[in-house]
Coordinates of C-alpha atoms in Angstrom, one line a residue:
X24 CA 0.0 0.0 0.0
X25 CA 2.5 2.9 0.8
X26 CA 4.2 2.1 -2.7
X27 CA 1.3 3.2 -4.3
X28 CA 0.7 6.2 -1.7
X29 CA 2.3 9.4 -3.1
X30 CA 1.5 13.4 -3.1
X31 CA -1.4 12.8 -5.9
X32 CA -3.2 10.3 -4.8
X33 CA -6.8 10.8 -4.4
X34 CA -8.6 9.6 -1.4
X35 CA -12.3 8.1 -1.1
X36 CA -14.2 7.2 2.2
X37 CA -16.8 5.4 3.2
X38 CA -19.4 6.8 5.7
X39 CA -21.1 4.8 8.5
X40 CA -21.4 3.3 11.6
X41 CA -20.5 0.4 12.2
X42 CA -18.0 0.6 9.8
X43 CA -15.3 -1.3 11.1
X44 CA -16.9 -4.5 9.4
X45 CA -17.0 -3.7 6.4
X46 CA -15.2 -5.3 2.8
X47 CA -15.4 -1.9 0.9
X48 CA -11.6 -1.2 1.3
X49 CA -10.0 -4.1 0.6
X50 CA -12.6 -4.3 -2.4
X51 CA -11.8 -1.3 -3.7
X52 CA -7.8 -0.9 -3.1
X53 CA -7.3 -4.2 -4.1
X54 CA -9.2 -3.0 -7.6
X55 CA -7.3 0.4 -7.5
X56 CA -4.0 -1.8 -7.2
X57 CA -5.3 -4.1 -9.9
X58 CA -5.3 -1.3 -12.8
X59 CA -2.5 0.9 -11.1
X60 CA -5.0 3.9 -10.2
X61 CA -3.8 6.2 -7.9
X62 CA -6.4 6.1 -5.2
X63 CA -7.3 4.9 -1.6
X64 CA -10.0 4.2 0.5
X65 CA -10.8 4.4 3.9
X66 CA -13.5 3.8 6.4
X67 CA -14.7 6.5 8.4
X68 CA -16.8 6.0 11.6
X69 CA -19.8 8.6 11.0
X70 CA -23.0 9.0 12.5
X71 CA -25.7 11.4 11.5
X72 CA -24.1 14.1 14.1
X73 CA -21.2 13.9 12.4
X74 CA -22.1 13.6 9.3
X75 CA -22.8 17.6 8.2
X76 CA -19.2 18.6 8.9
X77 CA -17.5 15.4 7.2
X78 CA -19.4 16.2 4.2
X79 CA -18.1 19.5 4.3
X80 CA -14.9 18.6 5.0
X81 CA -14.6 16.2 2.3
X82 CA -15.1 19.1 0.1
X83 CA -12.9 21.7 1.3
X84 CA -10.3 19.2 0.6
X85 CA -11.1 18.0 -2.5
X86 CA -11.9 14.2 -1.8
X87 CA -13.2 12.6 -4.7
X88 CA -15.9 10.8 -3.7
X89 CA -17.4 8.2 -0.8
X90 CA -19.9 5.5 -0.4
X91 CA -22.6 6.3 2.5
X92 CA -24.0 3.4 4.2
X93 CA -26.4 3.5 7.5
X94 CA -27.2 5.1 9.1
X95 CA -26.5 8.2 6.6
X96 CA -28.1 7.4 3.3
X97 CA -31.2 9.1 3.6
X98 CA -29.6 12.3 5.2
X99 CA -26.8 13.1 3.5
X100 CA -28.5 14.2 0.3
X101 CA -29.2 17.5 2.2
X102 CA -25.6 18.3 2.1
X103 CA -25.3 17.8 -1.5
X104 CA -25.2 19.7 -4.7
X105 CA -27.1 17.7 -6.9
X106 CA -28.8 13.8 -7.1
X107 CA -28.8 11.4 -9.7
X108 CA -32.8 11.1 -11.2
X109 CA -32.1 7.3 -9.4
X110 CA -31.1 9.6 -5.9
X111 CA -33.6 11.8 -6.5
X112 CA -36.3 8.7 -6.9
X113 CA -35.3 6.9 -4.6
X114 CA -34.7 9.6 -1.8
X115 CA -31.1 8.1 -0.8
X116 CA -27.5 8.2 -1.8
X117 CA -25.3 5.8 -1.2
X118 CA -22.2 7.1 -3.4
X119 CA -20.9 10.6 -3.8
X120 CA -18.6 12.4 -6.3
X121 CA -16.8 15.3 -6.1
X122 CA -15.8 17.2 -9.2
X123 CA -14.2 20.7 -8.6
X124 CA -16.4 20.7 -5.6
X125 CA -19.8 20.3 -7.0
X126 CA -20.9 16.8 -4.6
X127 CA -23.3 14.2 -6.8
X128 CA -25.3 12.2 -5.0
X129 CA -25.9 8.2 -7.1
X130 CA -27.7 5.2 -5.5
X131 CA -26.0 2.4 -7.0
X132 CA -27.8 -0.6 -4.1
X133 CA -30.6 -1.3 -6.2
X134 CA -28.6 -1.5 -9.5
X135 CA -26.0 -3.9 -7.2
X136 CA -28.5 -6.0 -5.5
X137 CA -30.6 -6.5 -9.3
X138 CA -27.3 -7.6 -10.4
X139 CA -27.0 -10.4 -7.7
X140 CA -29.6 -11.7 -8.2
X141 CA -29.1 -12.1 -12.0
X142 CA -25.5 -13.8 -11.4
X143 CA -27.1 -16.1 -8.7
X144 CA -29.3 -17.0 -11.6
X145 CA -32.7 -15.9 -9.7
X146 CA -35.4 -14.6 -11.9
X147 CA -37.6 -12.2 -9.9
X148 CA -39.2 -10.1 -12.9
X149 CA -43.2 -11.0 -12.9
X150 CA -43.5 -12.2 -9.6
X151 CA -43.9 -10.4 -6.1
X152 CA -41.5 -9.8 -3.4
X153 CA -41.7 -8.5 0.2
X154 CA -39.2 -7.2 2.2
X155 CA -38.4 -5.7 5.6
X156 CA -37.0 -2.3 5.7
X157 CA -37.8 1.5 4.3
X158 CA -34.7 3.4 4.4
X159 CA -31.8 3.7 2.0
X160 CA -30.9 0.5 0.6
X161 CA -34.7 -0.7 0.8
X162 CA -35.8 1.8 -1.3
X163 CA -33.4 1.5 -3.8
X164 CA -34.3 -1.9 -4.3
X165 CA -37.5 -1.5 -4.4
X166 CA -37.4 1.1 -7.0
X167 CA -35.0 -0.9 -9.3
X168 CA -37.2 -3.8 -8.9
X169 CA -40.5 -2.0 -9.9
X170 CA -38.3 -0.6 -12.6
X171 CA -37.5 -4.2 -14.2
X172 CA -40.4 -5.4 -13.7
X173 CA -41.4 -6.7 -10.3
X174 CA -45.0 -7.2 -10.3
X175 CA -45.5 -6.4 -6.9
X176 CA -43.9 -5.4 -3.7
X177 CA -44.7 -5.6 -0.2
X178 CA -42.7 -3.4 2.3
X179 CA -42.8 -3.7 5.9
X180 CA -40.9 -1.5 8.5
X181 CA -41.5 0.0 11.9
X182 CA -43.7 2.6 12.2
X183 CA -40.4 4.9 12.8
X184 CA -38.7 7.7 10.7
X185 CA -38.7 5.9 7.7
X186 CA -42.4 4.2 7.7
X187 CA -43.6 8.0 6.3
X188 CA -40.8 7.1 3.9
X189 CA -42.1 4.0 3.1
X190 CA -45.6 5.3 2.3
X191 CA -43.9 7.9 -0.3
X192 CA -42.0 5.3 -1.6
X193 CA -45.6 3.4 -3.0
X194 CA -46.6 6.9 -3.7
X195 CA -43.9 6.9 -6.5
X196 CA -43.9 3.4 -7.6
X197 CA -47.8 2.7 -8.1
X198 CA -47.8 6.3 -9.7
X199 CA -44.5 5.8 -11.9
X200 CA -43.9 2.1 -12.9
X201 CA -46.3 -0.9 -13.2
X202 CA -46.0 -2.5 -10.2
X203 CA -48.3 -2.4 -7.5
X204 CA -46.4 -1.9 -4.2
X205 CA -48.4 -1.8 0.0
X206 CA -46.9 -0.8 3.0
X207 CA -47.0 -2.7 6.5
X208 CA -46.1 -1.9 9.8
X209 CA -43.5 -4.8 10.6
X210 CA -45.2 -5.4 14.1
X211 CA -47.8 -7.2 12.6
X212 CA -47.3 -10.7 12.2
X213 CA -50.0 -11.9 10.5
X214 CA -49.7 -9.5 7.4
X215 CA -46.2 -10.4 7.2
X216 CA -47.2 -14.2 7.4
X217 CA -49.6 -13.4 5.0
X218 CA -47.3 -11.2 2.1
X219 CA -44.1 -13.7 2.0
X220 CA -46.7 -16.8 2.0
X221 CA -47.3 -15.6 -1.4
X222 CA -44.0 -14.1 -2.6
X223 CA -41.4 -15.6 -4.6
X224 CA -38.5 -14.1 -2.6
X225 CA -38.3 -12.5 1.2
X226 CA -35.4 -9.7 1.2
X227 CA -34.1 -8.5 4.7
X228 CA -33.2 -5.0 3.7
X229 CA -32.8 -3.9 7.9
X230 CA -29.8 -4.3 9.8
X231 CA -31.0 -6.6 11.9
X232 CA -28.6 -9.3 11.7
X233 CA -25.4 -7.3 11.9
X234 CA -24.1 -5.7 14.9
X235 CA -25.3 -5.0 17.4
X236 CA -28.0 -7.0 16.6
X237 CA -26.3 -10.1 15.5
X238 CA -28.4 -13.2 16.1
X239 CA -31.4 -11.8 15.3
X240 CA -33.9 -11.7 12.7
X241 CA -37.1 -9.5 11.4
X242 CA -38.5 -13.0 11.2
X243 CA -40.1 -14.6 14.5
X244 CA -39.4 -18.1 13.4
X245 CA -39.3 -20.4 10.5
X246 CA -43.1 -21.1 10.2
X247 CA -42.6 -18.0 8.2
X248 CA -41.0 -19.7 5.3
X249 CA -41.6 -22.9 3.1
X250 CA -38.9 -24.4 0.9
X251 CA -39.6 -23.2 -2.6
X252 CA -39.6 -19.4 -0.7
X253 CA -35.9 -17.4 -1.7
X254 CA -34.5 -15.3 0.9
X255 CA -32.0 -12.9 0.6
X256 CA -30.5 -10.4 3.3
X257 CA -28.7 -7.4 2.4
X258 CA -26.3 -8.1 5.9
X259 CA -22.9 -9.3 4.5
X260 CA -21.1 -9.7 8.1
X261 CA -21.7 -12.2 9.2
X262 CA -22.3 -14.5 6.1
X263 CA -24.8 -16.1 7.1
X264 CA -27.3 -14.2 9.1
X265 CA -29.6 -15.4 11.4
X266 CA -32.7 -15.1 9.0
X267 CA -30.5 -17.1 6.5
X268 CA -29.6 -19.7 9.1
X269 CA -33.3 -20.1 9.4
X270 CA -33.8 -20.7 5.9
X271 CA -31.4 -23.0 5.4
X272 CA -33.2 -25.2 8.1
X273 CA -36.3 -25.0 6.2
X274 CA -34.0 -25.7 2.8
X275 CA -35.1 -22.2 1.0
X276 CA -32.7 -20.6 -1.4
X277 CA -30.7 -18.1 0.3
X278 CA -28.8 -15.0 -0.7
X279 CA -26.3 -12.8 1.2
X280 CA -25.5 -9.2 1.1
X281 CA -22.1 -10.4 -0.9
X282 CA -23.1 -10.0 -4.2
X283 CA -25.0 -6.8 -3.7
X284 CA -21.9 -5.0 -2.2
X285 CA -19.7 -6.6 -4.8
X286 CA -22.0 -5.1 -8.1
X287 CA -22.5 -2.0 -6.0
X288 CA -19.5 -1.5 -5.6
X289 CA -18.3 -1.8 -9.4
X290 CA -20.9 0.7 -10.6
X291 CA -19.7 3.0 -7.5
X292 CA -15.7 2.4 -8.6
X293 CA -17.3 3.7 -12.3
X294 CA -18.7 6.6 -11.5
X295 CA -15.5 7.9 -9.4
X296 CA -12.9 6.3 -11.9
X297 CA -14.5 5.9 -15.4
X298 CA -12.8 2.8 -15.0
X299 CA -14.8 -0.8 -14.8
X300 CA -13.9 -2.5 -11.6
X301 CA -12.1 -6.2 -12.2
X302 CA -14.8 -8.0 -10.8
X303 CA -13.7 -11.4 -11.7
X304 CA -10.7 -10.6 -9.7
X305 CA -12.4 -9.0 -6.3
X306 CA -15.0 -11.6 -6.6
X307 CA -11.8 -14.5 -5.9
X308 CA -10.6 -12.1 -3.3
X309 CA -14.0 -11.9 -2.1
X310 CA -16.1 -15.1 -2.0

């Protein structure tokens, strides 16, 4: 690494908490290293107080760019310039470029997770999905999937800060797409028995799972799922979640938040670089 550090080299961060988990910097250095571009990237440990004066701060100093991950993707599109029409649908941001210190806000998750999905060889377009969760990453999905061709959605989530979110988000996608898309409050059970009975695929898209909430699951128990059912959570660390423990007891199909971070990731490295990440490469280094 400090063979490749010199005077010009161009830094990019990624902002969260917890961050200290997370694969983005070995993913993306070892892809910087890969085509001999002068960058690095770093994990930064920011919360939502925080987050105002980092954003700031990455533009006084002329940082390219940085991912945003929980709990920031929803609020940091207030500090920025301008949004991508996929930011600006969705209502998150989870990557950020600076050029000459005009900040663009992009969502690449639902793009990423898509993309998993299609490399896992799981065809979701025509049939319905539920999933937990109605903040950054859930939207995103959500959108991209109504935007391929999801034929309907069903999103449940506390009735917190992001529930109001949640009842914009099927605002926009019965008014803009063609799928049909309800919003539950996660507390009840029976609804939430009721949507994944009848769903193809069951997408965690919370952070239950990861710390501190590791051993957990938005899932009571596994009479909630049935073996032809496909769950996926977003949660990369640990590997396999509690939800997907669960689902491999009941023999489902079961997804992790790899793949997603992985094609994330390459559209994220894109838009900073203009280069195309080596995925074939990160993927060995990864999986």
């Amino acid at each position: 690494m400090t063979e490749r550090i010199s005077g010009k080299t161009q830094l990019i961060g990624l902002l969260g908490t917890p961050i200290s988990h997370s694969l983005s910097p070995k993913m993306h250095n070892e892809a910087f290293a890969k085509l001999g571009l002068d960058y690095v990237y770093l994990a930064f440990d920011v919360g939502t107080e925080q987050l105002a004066d980092v954003v700031q701060g990455f533009r006084a100093m002329g940082i390219r760019g940085c991912n945003v991950t929980m709990p920031n993707k929803v609020l940091v599109k207030q500090h920025l310039d301008k949004l991508s029409p996929a930011a600006e649908l969705a209502g998150a941001v989870n990557t950020v470029v600076n050029d000459d210190g005009v900040l663009t806000g992009h969502i690449t998750d639902g793009t990423g997770y898509m993309r998993a999905l299609v490399e896992a060889k799981i065809d979701i377009i025509g049939e319905k999905l539920t999933i937990a969760g109605a903040g950054g990453a859930a939207t995103a999905i959500c959108i991209q999937a109504a935007l391929d061709g999801v034929r309907e959605i069903s999103i449940f989530n506390r009735r917190d800060e992001f529930y109001e979110r949640g009842e914009q988000m099927v605002r926009d996608i019965n008014a803009k797409t063609d799928c049909k898309a309800r919003l539950f409050d996660l507390a009840d059970l029976e609804a939430l028995r009721n949507e994944i009975g009848d769903s193809v695929i069951f997408v965690n898209a919370t952070s239950v799972g990861m710390k501190p909430l590791v051993g957990q699951s938005v899932v009571p128990d596994v009479s909630y799922l049935r073996p032809d059912l496909i769950v996926s959570d977003v949660v990369y660390v640990p590997v396999k979640t509690r939800l997907l423990e669960m689902a491999d007891e009941v023999g489902c199909t079961t997804v992790n938040g790899l793949g997603m971070m992985l094609w994330q990731g390459a559209k994220a490295f894109e838009i900073w670089t203009g280069e195309e990440m080596p995925v074939e490469d990160i993927k060995a280094l990864l999986f």
